[in-house]
């Protein structure tokens, strides 16, 4: 899943899920025809991420494996002077600032300025005659350096997902000073070894640090992809987030396009008629998700096939459902249905008889479903007794909102058509009071109760994937004909990345 502004190293790791620029993956002649999910991240989001990412730069330096550096040089009177630097490691590191520029349709350029790094290790040195080499002095050393780091990140497609090539990496040294232990050695000796080793040391640091950055970039690309894939997977139901087309790199945003095909056991989803166009999204919010009506329909089908569209209601919930108002007509209908049995000794089961059909419209998400309701009483020591059974076709328009880390589904107008109605108290089905009561109960209380249960279940599922760890601000869920757009601002939980680095490094 993701983008740009001032930014430190792993920001581009977040971006990796969004973009690639390589012919390694083949796409069809129509750019967005199989696009089911789109993610756009704008520059303000990258500016926010930039504030939390210094630890990745530090990880690149600290995790670099610096080799021993050896060399020798002929000196007048002294013969050959040989040296070796061993156990080189980072002692301290600070970063003053970093900036990012999106080079349209090319690469992400990251400039990290004034990286102050000190290295420590052991210097061994000595003098060699014409026939032998003898090293006989060892002192601890510290190297102070000031570095600018520039990275041009090429984004490629491998195995239908984003991979990063950060090998275009440059280190510019503004300062490289060698300090021997306690500065006890003669000044000429320190100057001698600084001159000898500075060039070689710069090459080694560039090679090892840039290599580690490239490795981290690839690991972060896999991390973000796996994070996104896990978010859209639950048991046997998953969503294919492989790339559907070449993504866009613009000056103000990055955008990736994914197939979004639903995968469930032997069910095979096919999609080739997407209505997506980049012009459907704006640049005013930090993060955008575009989802096709087809993919939501496929998810509803998978949930139906997996027998998830089943709801059981008991006790106080059942009482609230049937006693929506205190009228004579209601009391009469309830008495006829339950025949004096308490709600604690009764149960209602609601389930879908067929795959719900979803249509996205400007007024909301229109859901059409054939639903069965069965109410049974549970006499002590006896088999359950069905007292009410009905099948009805319900069409309801739903508006969705995400408020205080909860998904709220609000039903608007609804239409109910009874297909089957069987009531033990009215075998002939001639009593209109029961039908009228049930129609009112379903529309006024039943549908909102089901929507509430579905919203709670989806919130719990999303939170189990870590959505509640993000601080989401001003989210909007906007439906249009054939698609829905989710747009929001957010704060990134940087500890997710820290946990990942601790496990990997």
mmCIF file of C-alpha atoms in Angstrom, residues 83-390:
data_model
loop_
_atom_site.group_PDB
_atom_site.id
_atom_site.type_symbol
_atom_site.label_atom_id
_atom_site.label_comp_id
_atom_site.label_asym_id
_atom_site.label_seq_id
_atom_site.Cartn_x
_atom_site.Cartn_y
_atom_site.Cartn_z
ATOM 1 C CA UNK A 83 48.430 -0.232 9.113
ATOM 2 C CA UNK A 84 45.207 -2.066 9.881
ATOM 3 C CA UNK A 85 41.846 -0.829 11.198
ATOM 4 C CA UNK A 86 39.775 -3.553 12.867
ATOM 5 C CA UNK A 87 36.520 -3.866 14.854
ATOM 6 C CA UNK A 88 35.042 -0.813 13.143
ATOM 7 C CA UNK A 89 31.604 0.071 14.513
ATOM 8 C CA UNK A 90 29.317 3.060 14.873
ATOM 9 C CA UNK A 91 29.772 4.851 18.180
ATOM 10 C CA UNK A 92 27.299 7.734 17.811
ATOM 11 C CA UNK A 93 25.015 9.132 15.128
ATOM 12 C CA UNK A 94 22.746 12.152 14.662
ATOM 13 C CA UNK A 95 20.770 13.456 11.690
ATOM 14 C CA UNK A 96 20.051 17.126 11.119
ATOM 15 C CA UNK A 97 17.479 16.967 8.310
ATOM 16 C CA UNK A 98 16.245 15.090 5.301
ATOM 17 C CA UNK A 99 14.249 16.047 2.238
ATOM 18 C CA UNK A 100 12.448 14.152 -0.473
ATOM 19 C CA UNK A 101 11.562 14.990 -4.044
ATOM 20 C CA UNK A 102 9.308 12.990 -6.331
ATOM 21 C CA UNK A 103 10.791 12.966 -9.797
ATOM 22 C CA UNK A 104 7.734 12.508 -11.948
ATOM 23 C CA UNK A 105 7.596 9.140 -13.719
ATOM 24 C CA UNK A 106 11.164 8.422 -12.634
ATOM 25 C CA UNK A 107 12.271 7.931 -9.033
ATOM 26 C CA UNK A 108 12.110 9.123 -5.447
ATOM 27 C CA UNK A 109 15.071 11.306 -4.524
ATOM 28 C CA UNK A 110 15.954 11.448 -0.823
ATOM 29 C CA UNK A 111 18.583 13.886 0.452
ATOM 30 C CA UNK A 112 19.722 13.351 4.052
ATOM 31 C CA UNK A 113 21.894 16.220 5.180
ATOM 32 C CA UNK A 114 24.467 16.594 7.955
ATOM 33 C CA UNK A 115 24.602 13.049 9.239
ATOM 34 C CA UNK A 116 27.153 13.248 12.054
ATOM 35 C CA UNK A 117 28.679 9.838 12.721
ATOM 36 C CA UNK A 118 31.545 8.701 14.895
ATOM 37 C CA UNK A 119 33.193 5.314 14.421
ATOM 38 C CA UNK A 120 35.453 3.485 16.844
ATOM 39 C CA UNK A 121 37.821 0.561 16.536
ATOM 40 C CA UNK A 122 41.443 -0.494 16.825
ATOM 41 C CA UNK A 123 44.408 0.795 14.784
ATOM 42 C CA UNK A 124 47.446 -1.464 14.453
ATOM 43 C CA UNK A 125 50.538 -0.021 12.771
ATOM 44 C CA UNK A 126 54.224 -0.572 12.341
ATOM 45 C CA UNK A 127 57.241 -0.327 10.036
ATOM 46 C CA UNK A 128 58.452 -2.803 7.445
ATOM 47 C CA UNK A 129 61.946 -3.314 6.167
ATOM 48 C CA UNK A 130 62.838 -4.599 2.740
ATOM 49 C CA UNK A 131 62.654 -8.313 3.747
ATOM 50 C CA UNK A 132 59.982 -8.459 6.403
ATOM 51 C CA UNK A 133 56.853 -6.813 7.798
ATOM 52 C CA UNK A 134 56.461 -6.244 11.510
ATOM 53 C CA UNK A 135 53.356 -4.639 13.136
ATOM 54 C CA UNK A 136 53.921 -3.891 16.765
ATOM 55 C CA UNK A 137 51.666 -0.984 17.922
ATOM 56 C CA UNK A 138 47.902 -1.061 18.650
ATOM 57 C CA UNK A 139 45.793 1.857 19.829
ATOM 58 C CA UNK A 140 42.079 2.539 19.994
ATOM 59 C CA UNK A 141 40.817 5.140 17.569
ATOM 60 C CA UNK A 142 37.754 7.260 16.922
ATOM 61 C CA UNK A 143 36.794 8.774 13.593
ATOM 62 C CA UNK A 144 34.548 11.835 13.478
ATOM 63 C CA UNK A 145 32.680 12.362 10.220
ATOM 64 C CA UNK A 146 30.029 14.603 8.728
ATOM 65 C CA UNK A 147 28.219 13.127 5.768
ATOM 66 C CA UNK A 148 25.496 14.014 3.272
ATOM 67 C CA UNK A 149 23.566 11.045 1.907
ATOM 68 C CA UNK A 150 21.676 11.004 -1.383
ATOM 69 C CA UNK A 151 19.507 8.103 -2.550
ATOM 70 C CA UNK A 152 17.634 7.712 -5.816
ATOM 71 C CA UNK A 153 15.122 4.925 -5.400
ATOM 72 C CA UNK A 154 13.959 3.036 -8.443
ATOM 73 C CA UNK A 155 10.769 1.077 -7.868
ATOM 74 C CA UNK A 156 10.303 -2.176 -9.729
ATOM 75 C CA UNK A 157 7.744 -4.943 -10.024
ATOM 76 C CA UNK A 158 8.832 -8.419 -8.954
ATOM 77 C CA UNK A 159 6.421 -11.314 -8.451
ATOM 78 C CA UNK A 160 3.556 -8.845 -9.076
ATOM 79 C CA UNK A 161 4.522 -6.740 -6.070
ATOM 80 C CA UNK A 162 6.714 -3.706 -5.488
ATOM 81 C CA UNK A 163 10.457 -4.066 -5.001
ATOM 82 C CA UNK A 164 12.952 -1.249 -4.440
ATOM 83 C CA UNK A 165 16.362 -0.633 -5.947
ATOM 84 C CA UNK A 166 18.248 1.849 -3.760
ATOM 85 C CA UNK A 167 21.670 1.057 -5.207
ATOM 86 C CA UNK A 168 21.896 4.593 -6.654
ATOM 87 C CA UNK A 169 23.349 5.876 -3.385
ATOM 88 C CA UNK A 170 25.984 8.522 -2.690
ATOM 89 C CA UNK A 171 27.866 9.625 0.427
ATOM 90 C CA UNK A 172 29.553 13.026 0.454
ATOM 91 C CA UNK A 173 32.048 13.613 3.280
ATOM 92 C CA UNK A 174 32.422 17.123 4.689
ATOM 93 C CA UNK A 175 34.593 15.963 7.552
ATOM 94 C CA UNK A 176 36.665 12.867 8.327
ATOM 95 C CA UNK A 177 38.976 13.203 11.326
ATOM 96 C CA UNK A 178 40.993 10.438 13.006
ATOM 97 C CA UNK A 179 41.611 10.589 16.757
ATOM 98 C CA UNK A 180 44.054 8.157 18.340
ATOM 99 C CA UNK A 181 43.659 7.028 21.914
ATOM 100 C CA UNK A 182 43.919 10.061 24.181
ATOM 101 C CA UNK A 183 45.764 11.913 21.427
ATOM 102 C CA UNK A 184 49.010 10.572 22.981
ATOM 103 C CA UNK A 185 50.605 9.696 19.679
ATOM 104 C CA UNK A 186 52.716 12.330 17.878
ATOM 105 C CA UNK A 187 50.761 14.710 15.692
ATOM 106 C CA UNK A 188 52.747 13.693 12.613
ATOM 107 C CA UNK A 189 51.699 10.046 13.162
ATOM 108 C CA UNK A 190 48.020 10.928 13.338
ATOM 109 C CA UNK A 191 48.326 13.047 10.211
ATOM 110 C CA UNK A 192 50.233 10.264 8.466
ATOM 111 C CA UNK A 193 47.517 7.652 9.052
ATOM 112 C CA UNK A 194 44.677 10.068 8.299
ATOM 113 C CA UNK A 195 46.207 10.707 4.892
ATOM 114 C CA UNK A 196 46.758 6.991 4.311
ATOM 115 C CA UNK A 197 43.342 5.715 5.210
ATOM 116 C CA UNK A 198 40.848 8.498 4.463
ATOM 117 C CA UNK A 199 40.301 7.580 0.806
ATOM 118 C CA UNK A 200 39.970 3.854 1.474
ATOM 119 C CA UNK A 201 37.732 4.471 4.480
ATOM 120 C CA UNK A 202 35.354 6.640 2.446
ATOM 121 C CA UNK A 203 34.986 3.889 -0.153
ATOM 122 C CA UNK A 204 34.324 1.249 2.496
ATOM 123 C CA UNK A 205 31.752 3.365 4.324
ATOM 124 C CA UNK A 206 29.935 4.190 1.102
ATOM 125 C CA UNK A 207 29.877 0.572 -0.016
ATOM 126 C CA UNK A 208 28.686 -0.900 3.273
ATOM 127 C CA UNK A 209 26.165 1.776 4.250
ATOM 128 C CA UNK A 210 24.623 1.943 0.784
ATOM 129 C CA UNK A 211 24.462 -1.840 0.636
ATOM 130 C CA UNK A 212 22.620 -1.889 3.959
ATOM 131 C CA UNK A 213 20.214 0.821 2.787
ATOM 132 C CA UNK A 214 19.430 -1.198 -0.328
ATOM 133 C CA UNK A 215 18.840 -4.295 1.776
ATOM 134 C CA UNK A 216 16.580 -2.403 4.187
ATOM 135 C CA UNK A 217 14.618 -0.960 1.280
ATOM 136 C CA UNK A 218 13.846 -4.424 -0.036
ATOM 137 C CA UNK A 219 12.953 -5.729 3.435
ATOM 138 C CA UNK A 220 10.649 -2.783 4.041
ATOM 139 C CA UNK A 221 8.938 -3.354 0.692
ATOM 140 C CA UNK A 222 8.178 -6.933 1.704
ATOM 141 C CA UNK A 223 7.117 -5.776 5.180
ATOM 142 C CA UNK A 224 4.580 -3.268 3.846
ATOM 143 C CA UNK A 225 3.229 -5.768 1.311
ATOM 144 C CA UNK A 226 2.818 -8.451 3.976
ATOM 145 C CA UNK A 227 1.177 -5.940 6.319
ATOM 146 C CA UNK A 228 -1.351 -4.982 3.647
ATOM 147 C CA UNK A 229 -1.979 -8.599 2.600
ATOM 148 C CA UNK A 230 -2.646 -9.598 6.207
ATOM 149 C CA UNK A 231 -5.082 -6.711 6.640
ATOM 150 C CA UNK A 232 -7.297 -8.028 3.817
ATOM 151 C CA UNK A 233 -7.161 -11.663 4.915
ATOM 152 C CA UNK A 234 -9.348 -13.466 7.444
ATOM 153 C CA UNK A 235 -9.222 -17.260 7.676
ATOM 154 C CA UNK A 236 -10.229 -18.660 4.263
ATOM 155 C CA UNK A 237 -11.155 -15.292 2.741
ATOM 156 C CA UNK A 238 -8.435 -13.070 1.301
ATOM 157 C CA UNK A 239 -7.925 -10.356 -1.286
ATOM 158 C CA UNK A 240 -5.292 -10.441 -4.023
ATOM 159 C CA UNK A 241 -3.366 -7.156 -3.752
ATOM 160 C CA UNK A 242 -0.923 -7.869 -6.568
ATOM 161 C CA UNK A 243 -0.322 -4.952 -8.891
ATOM 162 C CA UNK A 244 -2.829 -4.396 -11.688
ATOM 163 C CA UNK A 245 -0.995 -1.697 -13.647
ATOM 164 C CA UNK A 246 2.000 0.599 -13.630
ATOM 165 C CA UNK A 247 1.506 3.064 -10.762
ATOM 166 C CA UNK A 248 1.777 6.807 -10.968
ATOM 167 C CA UNK A 249 4.531 8.984 -9.534
ATOM 168 C CA UNK A 250 3.470 12.612 -9.521
ATOM 169 C CA UNK A 251 4.932 15.683 -7.889
ATOM 170 C CA UNK A 252 2.241 15.705 -5.185
ATOM 171 C CA UNK A 253 1.297 12.071 -4.710
ATOM 172 C CA UNK A 254 2.063 8.421 -5.341
ATOM 173 C CA UNK A 255 -0.595 5.989 -6.431
ATOM 174 C CA UNK A 256 -0.702 2.216 -6.753
ATOM 175 C CA UNK A 257 -3.297 0.032 -8.447
ATOM 176 C CA UNK A 258 -4.144 -3.474 -7.233
ATOM 177 C CA UNK A 259 -6.325 -6.257 -8.582
ATOM 178 C CA UNK A 260 -8.340 -6.699 -5.412
ATOM 179 C CA UNK A 261 -9.678 -10.101 -6.506
ATOM 180 C CA UNK A 262 -11.352 -12.067 -3.729
ATOM 181 C CA UNK A 263 -9.915 -15.517 -3.032
ATOM 182 C CA UNK A 264 -11.994 -18.149 -1.244
ATOM 183 C CA UNK A 265 -11.371 -21.901 -1.446
ATOM 184 C CA UNK A 266 -12.491 -22.998 -4.941
ATOM 185 C CA UNK A 267 -14.172 -19.674 -5.752
ATOM 186 C CA UNK A 268 -12.360 -17.874 -8.568
ATOM 187 C CA UNK A 269 -13.000 -14.165 -8.999
ATOM 188 C CA UNK A 270 -12.672 -12.473 -12.408
ATOM 189 C CA UNK A 271 -12.742 -8.742 -13.063
ATOM 190 C CA UNK A 272 -12.001 -6.776 -16.245
ATOM 191 C CA UNK A 273 -14.350 -3.807 -16.347
ATOM 192 C CA UNK A 274 -13.029 -1.287 -13.824
ATOM 193 C CA UNK A 275 -14.270 2.292 -13.953
ATOM 194 C CA UNK A 276 -11.221 3.699 -12.190
ATOM 195 C CA UNK A 277 -9.465 6.816 -13.424
ATOM 196 C CA UNK A 278 -6.861 8.897 -11.512
ATOM 197 C CA UNK A 279 -9.105 11.934 -11.959
ATOM 198 C CA UNK A 280 -11.596 10.392 -9.506
ATOM 199 C CA UNK A 281 -9.248 11.162 -6.589
ATOM 200 C CA UNK A 282 -8.064 14.535 -5.317
ATOM 201 C CA UNK A 283 -4.933 15.669 -3.430
ATOM 202 C CA UNK A 284 -6.465 17.478 -0.435
ATOM 203 C CA UNK A 285 -6.278 14.578 2.051
ATOM 204 C CA UNK A 286 -3.323 12.487 3.166
ATOM 205 C CA UNK A 287 -4.562 9.033 2.172
ATOM 206 C CA UNK A 288 -7.150 7.708 -0.283
ATOM 207 C CA UNK A 289 -8.530 4.237 -0.947
ATOM 208 C CA UNK A 290 -10.684 3.539 -3.990
ATOM 209 C CA UNK A 291 -12.696 0.293 -4.029
ATOM 210 C CA UNK A 292 -14.737 -1.176 -6.851
ATOM 211 C CA UNK A 293 -18.349 -2.290 -6.438
ATOM 212 C CA UNK A 294 -17.324 -5.627 -7.954
ATOM 213 C CA UNK A 295 -14.874 -6.359 -5.162
ATOM 214 C CA UNK A 296 -17.398 -5.574 -2.433
ATOM 215 C CA UNK A 297 -19.872 -7.912 -4.140
ATOM 216 C CA UNK A 298 -17.217 -10.625 -4.280
ATOM 217 C CA UNK A 299 -16.473 -10.197 -0.557
ATOM 218 C CA UNK A 300 -20.189 -10.486 0.227
ATOM 219 C CA UNK A 301 -20.335 -13.692 -1.817
ATOM 220 C CA UNK A 302 -17.322 -15.142 -0.008
ATOM 221 C CA UNK A 303 -18.863 -14.281 3.374
ATOM 222 C CA UNK A 304 -22.089 -15.995 2.279
ATOM 223 C CA UNK A 305 -20.279 -19.114 1.053
ATOM 224 C CA UNK A 306 -18.335 -19.233 4.320
ATOM 225 C CA UNK A 307 -21.632 -19.152 6.263
ATOM 226 C CA UNK A 308 -20.737 -15.935 8.044
ATOM 227 C CA UNK A 309 -24.024 -14.161 7.323
ATOM 228 C CA UNK A 310 -25.804 -15.745 10.289
ATOM 229 C CA UNK A 311 -27.007 -13.919 13.398
ATOM 230 C CA UNK A 312 -28.459 -15.293 16.630
ATOM 231 C CA UNK A 313 -30.455 -13.038 18.999
ATOM 232 C CA UNK A 314 -31.469 -13.944 22.570
ATOM 233 C CA UNK A 315 -32.611 -12.480 25.864
ATOM 234 C CA UNK A 316 -32.679 -8.691 26.228
ATOM 235 C CA UNK A 317 -31.715 -8.131 22.588
ATOM 236 C CA UNK A 318 -34.617 -10.309 21.501
ATOM 237 C CA UNK A 319 -36.980 -8.464 23.841
ATOM 238 C CA UNK A 320 -35.851 -5.078 22.517
ATOM 239 C CA UNK A 321 -36.411 -6.336 18.995
ATOM 240 C CA UNK A 322 -40.004 -7.434 19.544
ATOM 241 C CA UNK A 323 -41.084 -4.811 22.067
ATOM 242 C CA UNK A 324 -40.216 -1.765 20.007
ATOM 243 C CA UNK A 325 -43.267 0.136 21.225
ATOM 244 C CA UNK A 326 -45.853 -0.315 23.956
ATOM 245 C CA UNK A 327 -49.154 -0.572 22.082
ATOM 246 C CA UNK A 328 -52.096 -2.875 22.229
ATOM 247 C CA UNK A 329 -51.381 -4.143 18.704
ATOM 248 C CA UNK A 330 -47.774 -4.965 19.633
ATOM 249 C CA UNK A 331 -48.748 -6.765 22.832
ATOM 250 C CA UNK A 332 -51.323 -8.823 20.951
ATOM 251 C CA UNK A 333 -48.884 -9.804 18.190
ATOM 252 C CA UNK A 334 -46.096 -10.724 20.651
ATOM 253 C CA UNK A 335 -48.524 -12.813 22.716
ATOM 254 C CA UNK A 336 -49.657 -14.664 19.600
ATOM 255 C CA UNK A 337 -46.102 -15.352 18.430
ATOM 256 C CA UNK A 338 -44.475 -16.385 21.720
ATOM 257 C CA UNK A 339 -47.609 -17.780 23.362
ATOM 258 C CA UNK A 340 -46.476 -16.655 26.806
ATOM 259 C CA UNK A 341 -42.912 -18.027 26.574
ATOM 260 C CA UNK A 342 -40.283 -15.685 28.073
ATOM 261 C CA UNK A 343 -37.591 -14.145 25.932
ATOM 262 C CA UNK A 344 -34.942 -15.934 27.982
ATOM 263 C CA UNK A 345 -36.462 -19.206 26.792
ATOM 264 C CA UNK A 346 -36.569 -18.135 23.131
ATOM 265 C CA UNK A 347 -34.083 -17.573 20.333
ATOM 266 C CA UNK A 348 -34.189 -15.878 16.936
ATOM 267 C CA UNK A 349 -31.926 -16.867 14.063
ATOM 268 C CA UNK A 350 -31.381 -14.584 11.054
ATOM 269 C CA UNK A 351 -29.469 -15.657 7.961
ATOM 270 C CA UNK A 352 -29.037 -14.940 4.261
ATOM 271 C CA UNK A 353 -30.604 -17.415 1.894
ATOM 272 C CA UNK A 354 -28.686 -16.092 -1.106
ATOM 273 C CA UNK A 355 -25.667 -14.001 -1.950
ATOM 274 C CA UNK A 356 -26.402 -10.348 -1.023
ATOM 275 C CA UNK A 357 -26.185 -7.989 -3.985
ATOM 276 C CA UNK A 358 -24.343 -4.700 -3.431
ATOM 277 C CA UNK A 359 -24.802 -1.598 -5.554
ATOM 278 C CA UNK A 360 -22.840 1.578 -4.887
ATOM 279 C CA UNK A 361 -24.807 4.757 -5.539
ATOM 280 C CA UNK A 362 -24.364 8.450 -4.628
ATOM 281 C CA UNK A 363 -26.972 8.130 -1.868
ATOM 282 C CA UNK A 364 -25.174 5.179 -0.249
ATOM 283 C CA UNK A 365 -24.533 1.458 -0.489
ATOM 284 C CA UNK A 366 -27.643 -0.385 -1.623
ATOM 285 C CA UNK A 367 -27.835 -3.947 -0.274
ATOM 286 C CA UNK A 368 -30.424 -6.384 -1.595
ATOM 287 C CA UNK A 369 -30.730 -9.733 0.147
ATOM 288 C CA UNK A 370 -33.122 -12.638 0.613
ATOM 289 C CA UNK A 371 -33.213 -13.188 4.364
ATOM 290 C CA UNK A 372 -34.786 -15.869 6.580
ATOM 291 C CA UNK A 373 -35.851 -15.382 10.193
ATOM 292 C CA UNK A 374 -36.726 -18.257 12.496
ATOM 293 C CA UNK A 375 -38.003 -17.768 16.052
ATOM 294 C CA UNK A 376 -38.077 -20.780 18.358
ATOM 295 C CA UNK A 377 -39.084 -21.304 21.962
ATOM 296 C CA UNK A 378 -37.097 -23.625 24.202
ATOM 297 C CA UNK A 379 -39.455 -25.471 26.574
ATOM 298 C CA UNK A 380 -37.633 -27.091 29.499
ATOM 299 C CA UNK A 381 -36.708 -30.679 28.734
ATOM 300 C CA UNK A 382 -38.287 -30.563 25.272
ATOM 301 C CA UNK A 383 -37.140 -30.059 21.703
ATOM 302 C CA UNK A 384 -37.114 -26.451 20.416
ATOM 303 C CA UNK A 385 -40.453 -25.399 18.987
ATOM 304 C CA UNK A 386 -40.517 -23.100 15.956
ATOM 305 C CA UNK A 387 -43.195 -20.442 16.450
ATOM 306 C CA UNK A 388 -42.341 -18.123 13.557
ATOM 307 C CA UNK A 389 -40.607 -18.506 10.209
ATOM 308 C CA UNK A 390 -40.410 -15.942 7.441
#
